[in-house]
Short mmCIF file of C-alpha atoms in Angstrom, two decimals:
data_model
loop_
_atom_site.label_atom_id
_atom_site.label_comp_id
_atom_site.label_asym_id
_atom_site.label_seq_id
_atom_site.Cartn_x
_atom_site.Cartn_y
_atom_site.Cartn_z
CA UNK M 1 0.00 0.00 0.00
CA UNK M 2 1.36 3.37 -1.06
CA UNK M 3 2.25 5.75 1.77
CA UNK M 4 3.35 9.34 1.26
CA UNK M 5 5.28 11.27 3.91
CA UNK M 6 6.22 14.92 4.03
CA UNK M 7 8.89 16.21 6.36
CA UNK M 8 9.02 18.64 8.04
CA UNK M 9 5.38 19.18 9.01
CA UNK M 10 6.05 22.88 9.53
CA UNK M 11 8.81 25.27 8.54
CA UNK M 12 9.48 28.91 9.29
CA UNK M 13 12.14 30.84 7.34
CA UNK M 14 13.17 34.47 6.84
CA UNK M 15 12.31 36.15 3.56
CA UNK M 16 14.82 35.61 0.77
CA UNK M 17 15.97 32.19 1.88
CA UNK M 18 16.11 29.26 -0.54
CA UNK M 19 14.35 26.22 0.84
CA UNK M 20 13.63 22.58 0.13
CA UNK M 21 10.47 20.65 0.95
CA UNK M 22 10.60 16.86 0.98
CA UNK M 23 8.17 14.17 -0.12
CA UNK M 24 8.82 10.46 0.16
CA UNK M 25 6.73 7.51 -1.03
CA UNK M 26 6.97 3.79 -0.39
CA UNK M 27 5.98 2.30 -3.76
CA UNK M 28 8.14 3.40 -6.68
CA UNK M 29 5.62 2.17 -9.30
CA UNK M 30 4.12 5.60 -9.87
CA UNK M 31 2.81 7.27 -13.02
CA UNK M 32 3.34 10.80 -11.82
CA UNK M 33 3.83 13.04 -8.80
CA UNK M 34 2.18 16.40 -8.30
CA UNK M 35 2.95 19.28 -5.96
CA UNK M 36 0.16 21.55 -4.70
CA UNK M 37 -0.21 24.68 -2.66
CA UNK M 38 -3.11 25.21 -0.27
CA UNK M 39 -3.97 28.51 1.41
CA UNK M 40 -6.07 28.41 4.60
CA UNK M 41 -9.69 27.52 3.90
CA UNK M 42 -9.07 27.19 0.16
CA UNK M 43 -8.79 24.44 -2.40
CA UNK M 44 -5.51 23.07 -3.74
CA UNK M 45 -3.63 24.84 -6.50
CA UNK M 46 -1.48 22.73 -8.77
CA UNK M 47 2.16 23.85 -8.85
CA UNK M 48 4.07 21.21 -10.76
CA UNK M 49 3.39 17.79 -12.26
CA UNK M 50 6.27 15.39 -12.86
CA UNK M 51 5.67 12.36 -15.05
CA UNK M 52 7.40 9.13 -14.04
CA UNK M 53 9.78 9.40 -17.00
CA UNK M 54 10.91 12.90 -15.98
CA UNK M 55 13.53 13.92 -13.44
CA UNK M 56 12.43 17.46 -12.77
CA UNK M 57 10.06 20.29 -13.64
CA UNK M 58 10.49 24.01 -13.23
CA UNK M 59 8.06 26.90 -12.99
CA UNK M 60 9.39 30.33 -12.08
CA UNK M 61 11.04 30.13 -8.65
CA UNK M 62 9.89 26.55 -8.15
CA UNK M 63 11.77 23.41 -9.11
CA UNK M 64 10.57 19.90 -8.37
CA UNK M 65 12.72 16.81 -8.73
CA UNK M 66 11.78 13.15 -8.76
CA UNK M 67 13.89 10.11 -7.90
CA UNK M 68 11.64 7.10 -8.31
CA UNK M 69 14.24 4.54 -7.30
CA UNK M 70 14.69 6.13 -3.88
CA UNK M 71 11.03 7.10 -3.52
CA UNK M 72 11.72 10.81 -3.13
CA UNK M 73 10.72 14.15 -4.51
CA UNK M 74 11.86 17.60 -3.48
CA UNK M 75 10.29 20.99 -4.09
CA UNK M 76 12.86 23.76 -4.20
CA UNK M 77 11.66 27.34 -3.66
CA UNK M 78 14.17 30.03 -4.54
CA UNK M 79 14.27 33.44 -2.88
CA UNK M 80 11.24 32.83 -0.68
CA UNK M 81 8.66 35.59 -0.17
CA UNK M 82 5.94 36.13 2.46
CA UNK M 83 3.40 35.35 -0.26
CA UNK M 84 4.80 31.83 -0.43
CA UNK M 85 3.38 31.15 3.04
CA UNK M 86 0.96 28.23 2.64
CA UNK M 87 0.71 24.49 3.06
CA UNK M 88 2.47 22.46 0.37
CA UNK M 89 1.24 18.99 -0.43
CA UNK M 90 2.57 16.28 -2.68
CA UNK M 91 0.53 13.47 -4.22
CA UNK M 92 1.49 10.37 -6.16
CA UNK M 93 -0.53 8.43 -8.71
CA UNK M 94 0.36 4.80 -8.30
CA UNK M 95 0.19 2.14 -10.96
CA UNK M 96 -2.96 0.02 -10.79
CA UNK M 97 -4.80 2.16 -8.24
CA UNK M 98 -6.39 4.89 -10.41
CA UNK M 99 -6.11 7.41 -7.59
CA UNK M 100 -3.76 9.93 -6.04
CA UNK M 101 -2.36 9.37 -2.55
CA UNK M 102 -1.59 12.57 -0.65
CA UNK M 103 0.96 13.45 1.98
CA UNK M 104 -0.13 15.45 5.03
CA UNK M 105 1.71 18.54 3.84
CA UNK M 106 4.37 20.98 5.02
CA UNK M 107 3.10 24.24 6.49
CA UNK M 108 5.47 26.99 5.38
CA UNK M 109 5.72 30.44 6.90
CA UNK M 110 8.01 33.03 5.32
CA UNK M 111 8.78 35.91 7.66
CA UNK M 112 9.11 39.44 6.31
CA UNK A 1 -12.88 30.85 -17.28
CA UNK A 2 -12.42 27.08 -17.12
CA UNK A 3 -12.48 25.53 -13.71
CA UNK A 4 -14.27 23.58 -11.02
CA UNK A 5 -17.12 25.14 -9.07
CA UNK A 6 -18.18 23.80 -5.71
CA UNK A 7 -21.25 24.93 -3.82
CA UNK A 8 -22.17 25.82 -1.22
CA UNK A 9 -18.94 27.11 0.29
CA UNK A 10 -20.29 26.68 3.82
CA UNK A 11 -23.04 24.34 4.92
CA UNK A 12 -24.57 23.56 8.29
CA UNK A 13 -26.49 20.40 8.89
CA UNK A 14 -28.48 19.05 11.76
CA UNK A 15 -27.87 15.49 12.80
CA UNK A 16 -30.00 13.04 10.86
CA UNK A 17 -30.21 15.18 7.72
CA UNK A 18 -28.83 14.34 4.31
CA UNK A 19 -27.02 17.12 2.44
CA UNK A 20 -25.77 17.33 -1.12
CA UNK A 21 -22.60 19.13 -2.20
CA UNK A 22 -22.42 20.30 -5.78
CA UNK A 23 -19.39 20.01 -8.06
CA UNK A 24 -19.43 21.27 -11.65
CA UNK A 25 -16.50 21.44 -14.08
CA UNK A 26 -16.19 23.00 -17.52
CA UNK A 27 -12.73 21.61 -18.28
CA UNK A 28 -14.12 18.71 -20.34
CA UNK A 29 -12.38 16.30 -17.96
CA UNK A 30 -13.36 12.65 -17.89
CA UNK A 31 -12.37 11.83 -14.31
CA UNK A 32 -13.82 13.46 -11.19
CA UNK A 33 -13.05 12.88 -7.53
CA UNK A 34 -14.32 13.72 -4.05
CA UNK A 35 -11.87 14.08 -1.18
CA UNK A 36 -12.34 14.78 2.47
CA UNK A 37 -9.80 16.83 4.45
CA UNK A 38 -9.55 16.82 8.23
CA UNK A 39 -7.06 18.82 10.31
CA UNK A 40 -3.68 17.10 10.54
CA UNK A 41 -4.62 14.46 7.99
CA UNK A 42 -3.95 14.14 4.31
CA UNK A 43 -6.73 14.17 1.77
CA UNK A 44 -8.75 10.96 1.77
CA UNK A 45 -10.61 9.73 -1.30
CA UNK A 46 -14.36 9.24 -0.90
CA UNK A 47 -15.51 8.39 -4.44
CA UNK A 48 -14.20 8.76 -7.96
CA UNK A 49 -15.68 8.52 -11.43
CA UNK A 50 -13.77 7.86 -14.62
CA UNK A 51 -16.72 8.10 -17.00
CA UNK A 52 -20.37 9.14 -17.06
CA UNK A 53 -22.75 6.71 -15.32
CA UNK A 54 -19.90 4.93 -13.57
CA UNK A 55 -18.17 5.53 -10.23
CA UNK A 56 -16.11 3.63 -7.67
CA UNK A 57 -15.73 3.76 -3.92
CA UNK A 58 -12.61 5.29 -2.52
CA UNK A 59 -11.07 4.66 0.88
CA UNK A 60 -13.82 6.17 3.03
CA UNK A 61 -17.09 5.77 1.06
CA UNK A 62 -19.30 4.66 3.96
CA UNK A 63 -22.06 7.18 4.63
CA UNK A 64 -21.64 8.93 1.28
CA UNK A 65 -23.24 8.55 -2.14
CA UNK A 66 -22.59 10.06 -5.58
CA UNK A 67 -24.00 10.18 -9.07
CA UNK A 68 -22.46 10.94 -12.47
CA UNK A 69 -25.31 11.57 -14.88
CA UNK A 70 -23.44 14.26 -16.80
CA UNK A 71 -19.78 14.63 -17.63
CA UNK A 72 -19.70 18.08 -16.04
CA UNK A 73 -21.33 17.20 -12.74
CA UNK A 74 -20.44 14.94 -9.80
CA UNK A 75 -22.59 15.73 -6.73
CA UNK A 76 -21.81 14.20 -3.35
CA UNK A 77 -24.53 13.37 -0.80
CA UNK A 78 -23.51 13.13 2.82
CA UNK A 79 -26.08 10.87 4.42
CA UNK A 80 -27.19 10.55 8.02
CA UNK A 81 -25.23 7.30 8.13
CA UNK A 82 -21.93 9.21 8.03
CA UNK A 83 -20.89 9.24 11.69
CA UNK A 84 -18.53 12.20 11.63
CA UNK A 85 -19.38 14.39 8.64
CA UNK A 86 -17.91 17.68 9.83
CA UNK A 87 -15.00 18.28 7.44
CA UNK A 88 -13.72 20.19 4.42
CA UNK A 89 -14.81 18.53 1.17
CA UNK A 90 -12.83 18.96 -2.04
CA UNK A 91 -13.85 18.07 -5.57
CA UNK A 92 -11.23 17.48 -8.25
CA UNK A 93 -11.00 16.49 -11.89
CA UNK A 94 -8.41 15.32 -14.40
CA UNK A 95 -8.34 14.96 -18.14
CA UNK A 96 -7.72 11.27 -18.59
CA UNK A 97 -9.43 8.20 -17.34
CA UNK A 98 -7.91 4.89 -16.42
CA UNK A 99 -4.16 4.76 -16.29
CA UNK A 100 -2.17 7.92 -15.70
CA UNK A 101 -4.82 10.52 -15.15
CA UNK A 102 -2.63 13.55 -15.70
CA UNK A 103 -2.78 16.78 -13.75
CA UNK A 104 -5.34 17.04 -10.98
CA UNK A 105 -7.34 20.26 -10.57
CA UNK A 106 -9.36 21.21 -7.51
CA UNK A 107 -12.36 23.33 -6.65
CA UNK A 108 -12.40 25.79 -3.75
CA UNK A 109 -13.97 23.34 -1.34
CA UNK A 110 -17.12 23.10 0.78
CA UNK A 111 -17.00 23.22 4.56
CA UNK A 112 -19.69 21.13 6.22
CA UNK A 113 -20.47 21.53 9.90
CA UNK A 114 -22.88 19.33 11.79
CA UNK A 115 -24.71 21.15 14.56
#
């Protein structure tokens, strides 16, 4: 059974710092992995989707990498801003299950 | 604008009542999903549908029901049999069905509170 873990659960950094959020999964037979952002009381906003054949994806200040063999993905945020404060979730779509499994998220606070 | 619309945003229910949450998408996506989110827990799948007139139970389907009569619509009914219905409910959709569904898009959510 696929399990997705995100560490740390919460993170507080000063503005301008580069940071890395981690996502690990137990079953490497995945089709893709997606990173989301969630603001309090809101739905999830898709940030990056990495297909299983890809190693990384980039969008602006965000870069996500995928290492299937080790069951890990990282989300790199460059030059963090207070507006980046949110909860970041990762989700994997596992072969044969037809559904995404979500981690519990990392709550990020960027201090001005 | 293309997207997923959930309504109502907030809903209060008395114990013993059934309530229906609406989810409409104009993205022409085949697959639609309902998730439940509780504090400190990840999203848990309630039901999903890969095609019109067909749907499957997710991990926590007990006390819930759905229908998929139109491609654009996937309403969720929270029945009186659901023992702990107070939660944040999220509807999502994706373009493909079956293997490798592609990018998942979410609505803004509906918060249900049982009084």
